[in-house]
Short mmCIF file of C-alpha atoms in Angstrom, two decimals:
data_model
loop_
_atom_site.label_atom_id
_atom_site.label_comp_id
_atom_site.label_asym_id
_atom_site.label_seq_id
_atom_site.Cartn_x
_atom_site.Cartn_y
_atom_site.Cartn_z
CA UNK A 14 4.58 -8.63 19.82
CA UNK A 15 0.91 -9.61 19.52
CA UNK A 16 -2.19 -7.56 18.89
CA UNK A 17 -3.06 -7.85 22.58
CA UNK A 18 -0.08 -5.68 23.44
CA UNK A 19 -0.63 -3.06 20.74
CA UNK A 20 -2.37 0.27 20.97
CA UNK A 21 -4.05 2.00 18.04
CA UNK A 22 -5.17 5.58 17.57
CA UNK A 23 -8.01 6.27 15.17
CA UNK A 24 -8.74 9.93 14.46
CA UNK A 25 -12.19 11.14 13.52
CA UNK A 26 -13.56 8.08 15.29
CA UNK A 27 -16.70 9.50 16.86
CA UNK A 28 -18.82 8.17 13.99
CA UNK A 29 -18.81 6.87 10.45
CA UNK A 30 -15.72 5.24 9.00
CA UNK A 31 -13.56 6.12 12.00
CA UNK A 32 -15.95 4.53 14.47
CA UNK A 33 -16.18 1.38 12.33
CA UNK A 34 -12.38 1.11 12.21
CA UNK A 35 -12.10 1.61 15.97
CA UNK A 36 -14.66 -1.13 16.59
CA UNK A 37 -12.96 -3.51 14.16
CA UNK A 38 -9.57 -2.90 15.76
CA UNK A 39 -10.97 -3.68 19.20
CA UNK A 40 -12.43 -6.92 17.84
CA UNK A 41 -8.97 -7.67 16.46
CA UNK A 42 -7.62 -7.47 20.02
CA UNK A 43 -6.13 -3.98 19.94
CA UNK A 44 -6.44 -1.34 22.62
CA UNK A 45 -8.00 1.65 20.87
CA UNK A 46 -7.80 5.38 21.44
CA UNK A 47 -10.96 6.87 19.96
CA UNK A 48 -9.96 10.38 19.01
CA UNK A 49 -12.14 13.21 17.73
CA UNK A 50 -12.58 16.93 18.22
CA UNK A 51 -14.86 16.55 21.25
CA UNK A 52 -14.17 13.87 23.85
CA UNK A 53 -17.88 13.56 24.66
CA UNK A 54 -18.59 12.67 21.03
CA UNK A 55 -15.99 9.88 21.20
CA UNK A 56 -17.44 8.30 24.31
CA UNK A 57 -20.24 6.46 22.51
CA UNK A 58 -17.72 4.60 20.33
CA UNK A 59 -15.52 3.87 23.34
CA UNK A 60 -18.56 2.60 25.26
CA UNK A 61 -19.51 0.26 22.40
CA UNK A 62 -16.01 -1.18 22.45
CA UNK A 63 -16.15 -1.63 26.22
CA UNK A 64 -19.55 -3.29 25.95
CA UNK A 65 -17.99 -5.90 23.67
CA UNK A 66 -15.22 -6.55 26.15
CA UNK A 67 -12.58 -4.40 24.49
CA UNK A 68 -10.37 -1.63 25.84
CA UNK A 69 -10.84 1.92 24.61
CA UNK A 70 -10.11 5.49 25.61
CA UNK A 71 -12.07 8.51 24.39
CA UNK A 72 -9.76 11.42 23.64
CA UNK A 73 -10.75 14.92 22.56
CA UNK A 74 -8.20 16.53 20.28
CA UNK A 75 -8.01 19.06 17.46
CA UNK A 76 -5.60 17.23 15.16
CA UNK A 77 -4.61 20.52 13.52
CA UNK A 78 -3.32 21.88 16.86
CA UNK A 79 0.31 20.90 17.49
CA UNK A 80 0.15 21.17 21.28
CA UNK A 81 -3.16 19.30 21.44
CA UNK A 82 -1.72 16.44 19.37
CA UNK A 83 1.38 16.21 21.55
CA UNK A 84 -0.76 16.07 24.69
CA UNK A 85 -3.22 13.56 23.23
CA UNK A 86 -0.54 11.12 22.09
CA UNK A 87 1.23 11.40 25.45
CA UNK A 88 -2.05 10.65 27.22
CA UNK A 89 -2.70 7.60 25.05
CA UNK A 90 0.81 6.31 25.71
CA UNK A 91 0.38 6.77 29.44
CA UNK A 92 -3.13 5.31 29.76
CA UNK A 93 -3.27 2.64 27.03
CA UNK A 94 0.31 2.03 25.97
CA UNK A 95 2.61 3.33 23.26
CA UNK A 96 0.60 3.83 20.05
CA UNK A 97 2.14 1.79 17.26
CA UNK A 98 -0.89 1.83 14.95
CA UNK A 99 -2.32 5.07 13.60
CA UNK A 100 -5.25 5.70 11.29
CA UNK A 101 -5.46 9.28 10.06
CA UNK A 102 -9.16 9.44 9.31
CA UNK A 103 -10.18 12.88 10.64
CA UNK A 104 -11.65 15.00 7.90
CA UNK A 105 -14.20 17.66 7.02
CA UNK A 106 -15.81 18.92 3.85
CA UNK A 107 -16.33 22.52 2.76
CA UNK A 108 -17.57 21.89 -0.77
CA UNK A 109 -18.00 24.60 -3.35
CA UNK A 110 -17.09 25.44 -6.92
CA UNK A 111 -13.71 27.11 -7.17
CA UNK A 112 -15.09 30.60 -7.87
CA UNK A 113 -17.23 30.40 -4.72
CA UNK A 114 -14.67 28.72 -2.46
CA UNK A 115 -13.27 30.94 0.27
CA UNK A 116 -9.73 30.88 1.61
CA UNK A 117 -11.19 29.81 4.95
CA UNK A 118 -12.90 26.84 3.28
CA UNK A 119 -9.60 25.85 1.66
CA UNK A 120 -7.54 26.27 4.81
CA UNK A 121 -9.99 24.42 7.07
CA UNK A 122 -9.97 21.30 4.88
CA UNK A 123 -6.19 21.35 4.47
CA UNK A 124 -5.66 21.83 8.20
CA UNK A 125 -7.76 18.89 9.36
CA UNK A 126 -6.68 16.43 6.67
CA UNK A 127 -3.06 17.20 5.88
CA UNK A 128 -1.77 19.17 8.86
CA UNK A 129 -3.61 16.78 11.15
CA UNK A 130 -2.19 13.66 9.50
CA UNK A 131 1.31 15.17 9.56
CA UNK A 132 1.13 16.10 13.24
CA UNK A 133 -0.34 12.77 14.30
CA UNK A 134 2.17 10.77 12.24
CA UNK A 135 5.10 12.77 13.56
CA UNK A 136 3.96 12.30 17.15
CA UNK A 137 3.34 8.56 16.84
CA UNK A 138 6.35 7.56 14.74
CA UNK A 139 8.71 7.86 17.70
CA UNK A 140 6.74 5.17 19.55
CA UNK A 141 6.74 3.00 16.43
CA UNK A 142 10.50 3.32 15.97
CA UNK A 143 11.07 2.39 19.61
CA UNK A 144 8.89 -0.71 19.16
CA UNK A 145 10.44 -1.60 15.77
CA UNK A 146 6.84 -2.00 14.57
CA UNK A 147 4.35 0.46 13.19
CA UNK A 148 1.35 0.80 10.93
CA UNK A 149 0.09 4.08 9.51
CA UNK A 150 -3.03 4.27 7.35
CA UNK A 151 -4.19 7.54 5.79
CA UNK A 152 -7.77 7.87 4.61
CA UNK A 153 -7.79 9.25 1.10
CA UNK A 154 -10.74 9.16 -1.30
CA UNK A 155 -11.65 8.56 -4.93
CA UNK A 156 -12.06 12.35 -4.91
CA UNK A 157 -8.25 12.49 -5.05
CA UNK A 158 -8.72 11.78 -8.77
CA UNK A 159 -10.70 15.02 -9.06
CA UNK A 160 -14.28 15.85 -8.18
CA UNK A 161 -16.45 18.81 -9.13
CA UNK A 162 -17.03 21.19 -6.23
CA UNK A 163 -14.26 19.68 -4.12
CA UNK A 164 -11.02 21.42 -5.11
CA UNK A 165 -9.97 21.60 -1.45
CA UNK A 166 -11.05 18.08 -0.50
CA UNK A 167 -9.61 16.50 -3.67
CA UNK A 168 -6.27 18.23 -3.17
CA UNK A 169 -6.17 17.20 0.49
CA UNK A 170 -7.03 13.58 -0.29
CA UNK A 171 -4.36 13.45 -3.00
CA UNK A 172 -1.96 14.83 -0.42
CA UNK A 173 -2.84 12.01 1.97
CA UNK A 174 -1.57 9.57 -0.65
CA UNK A 175 1.70 11.45 -1.12
CA UNK A 176 2.21 11.64 2.62
CA UNK A 177 1.66 7.89 3.02
CA UNK A 178 4.14 7.07 0.26
CA UNK A 179 6.78 9.35 1.79
CA UNK A 180 6.27 7.94 5.28
CA UNK A 181 6.67 4.46 3.80
CA UNK A 182 10.05 5.45 2.36
CA UNK A 183 11.30 7.22 5.48
CA UNK A 184 10.05 4.81 8.15
CA UNK A 185 10.31 1.44 6.44
CA UNK A 186 13.73 0.69 7.94
CA UNK A 187 12.16 0.83 11.40
CA UNK A 188 9.53 -1.82 10.71
CA UNK A 189 6.87 0.78 9.97
CA UNK A 190 4.52 0.56 6.98
CA UNK A 191 2.38 3.39 5.66
CA UNK A 192 -0.48 3.07 3.21
CA UNK A 193 -3.58 4.93 2.08
CA UNK A 194 -7.14 3.73 1.65
CA UNK A 195 -9.22 5.59 -0.94
CA UNK A 196 -12.90 4.86 -0.33
CA UNK A 197 -15.49 5.32 -3.01
CA UNK A 198 -19.08 6.14 -2.12
CA UNK A 199 -19.60 5.18 1.53
CA UNK A 200 -22.93 5.59 3.31
CA UNK A 201 -22.11 7.97 6.19
CA UNK A 202 -23.30 11.21 7.74
CA UNK A 203 -20.88 13.01 5.42
CA UNK A 204 -22.49 11.63 2.26
CA UNK A 205 -25.90 12.38 3.75
CA UNK A 206 -24.77 15.99 4.15
CA UNK A 207 -23.72 16.03 0.51
CA UNK A 208 -27.16 14.80 -0.55
CA UNK A 209 -28.76 17.54 1.51
CA UNK A 210 -26.46 20.16 -0.02
CA UNK A 211 -27.44 19.18 -3.56
CA UNK A 212 -31.10 18.90 -2.62
CA UNK A 213 -31.63 15.18 -3.23
CA UNK A 214 -33.34 12.82 -0.72
CA UNK A 215 -30.69 10.52 0.73
CA UNK A 216 -32.37 7.28 -0.34
CA UNK A 217 -32.50 8.51 -3.94
CA UNK A 218 -28.89 9.68 -3.64
CA UNK A 219 -27.84 6.19 -2.50
CA UNK A 220 -29.84 4.47 -5.23
CA UNK A 221 -28.32 6.63 -7.95
CA UNK A 222 -24.81 6.08 -6.62
CA UNK A 223 -25.26 2.31 -6.47
CA UNK A 224 -26.21 2.18 -10.16
CA UNK A 225 -22.82 3.68 -11.07
CA UNK A 226 -20.81 1.15 -9.03
CA UNK A 227 -19.88 -2.20 -10.61
CA UNK A 228 -20.86 -4.22 -7.53
CA UNK A 229 -24.23 -2.42 -7.60
CA UNK A 230 -24.22 -1.21 -4.00
CA UNK A 231 -22.77 1.67 -2.03
CA UNK A 232 -20.03 1.01 0.46
CA UNK A 233 -20.43 0.73 4.21
CA UNK A 234 -17.97 1.92 6.88
CA UNK A 235 -17.29 -1.74 7.69
CA UNK A 236 -15.88 -2.21 4.16
CA UNK A 237 -13.18 0.32 4.94
CA UNK A 238 -12.64 -1.09 8.42
CA UNK A 239 -11.91 -4.53 6.97
CA UNK A 240 -9.22 -3.10 4.71
CA UNK A 241 -7.69 -1.09 7.56
CA UNK A 242 -7.66 -4.24 9.70
CA UNK A 243 -5.54 -6.05 7.12
CA UNK A 244 -3.15 -3.16 6.49
CA UNK A 245 -2.52 -2.82 10.22
CA UNK A 246 -1.98 -6.53 10.81
CA UNK A 247 1.25 -8.45 11.21
CA UNK A 248 0.54 -10.13 7.87
CA UNK A 249 0.69 -6.83 5.97
CA UNK A 250 4.34 -6.15 6.77
CA UNK A 251 5.38 -6.24 3.09
CA UNK A 252 2.60 -3.93 1.93
CA UNK A 253 3.75 -0.32 2.15
CA UNK A 254 3.44 2.89 0.19
CA UNK A 255 0.29 1.66 -1.51
CA UNK A 256 -3.06 3.30 -2.27
CA UNK A 257 -5.93 0.84 -2.12
CA UNK A 258 -9.15 1.98 -3.74
CA UNK A 259 -12.09 0.45 -1.88
CA UNK A 260 -14.77 1.60 -4.24
CA UNK A 261 -16.69 -1.40 -5.56
CA UNK A 262 -14.88 -1.28 -8.88
CA UNK A 263 -11.68 -0.17 -10.60
CA UNK A 264 -10.35 3.38 -10.41
CA UNK A 265 -7.53 4.99 -12.36
#
């Protein structure tokens, strides 16, 4: 089976890291389902792929909704082909110190990251088993190591690693690999929102972050897309259950 016959789903692909991964996959020859909460928000990414000669489908889906996930995956299978590559990238932040964090803030982050990744993986694994080929990549974060003001996000991102390792164990016999990518500081709308929350101009925020990174620059969404491209390739069939920190330097 070649890339030309494979279909990928990338969640949270309306912008940022997800959009970069979707674009990279299309350039790799994959058909790509661009999935995010609102279908209209996905269309710009799908249109960029189409403009480059690729094949893409914009799909609106709340990944935390079981019925919505079932319907979305069925639609992708019907319109693009059975999804055998899945990137669980959808995520939100609701940052606050633990004594200020509400139950709703905790639940919202857990639902999108962990419940969403579970539901999407469960829905897609049947197609992967049938094809005797599959690639699952969960987006974690260096925040999984702990980060002030992000008890919910850090716990969810650590959970994404545990989920990937377990999927690797359970699905490996079917030709399916599962891994996690843990980005460091990546220049996206989400990090811009963090800068705004702490009251620092974004350019100063980026400059300060770069000084703390061994390669002396912040990451770009394309850095994560390149890693996802490899992990989802035929060549990565012996790489499974791993967490790859893409952070410009070593992490514990």
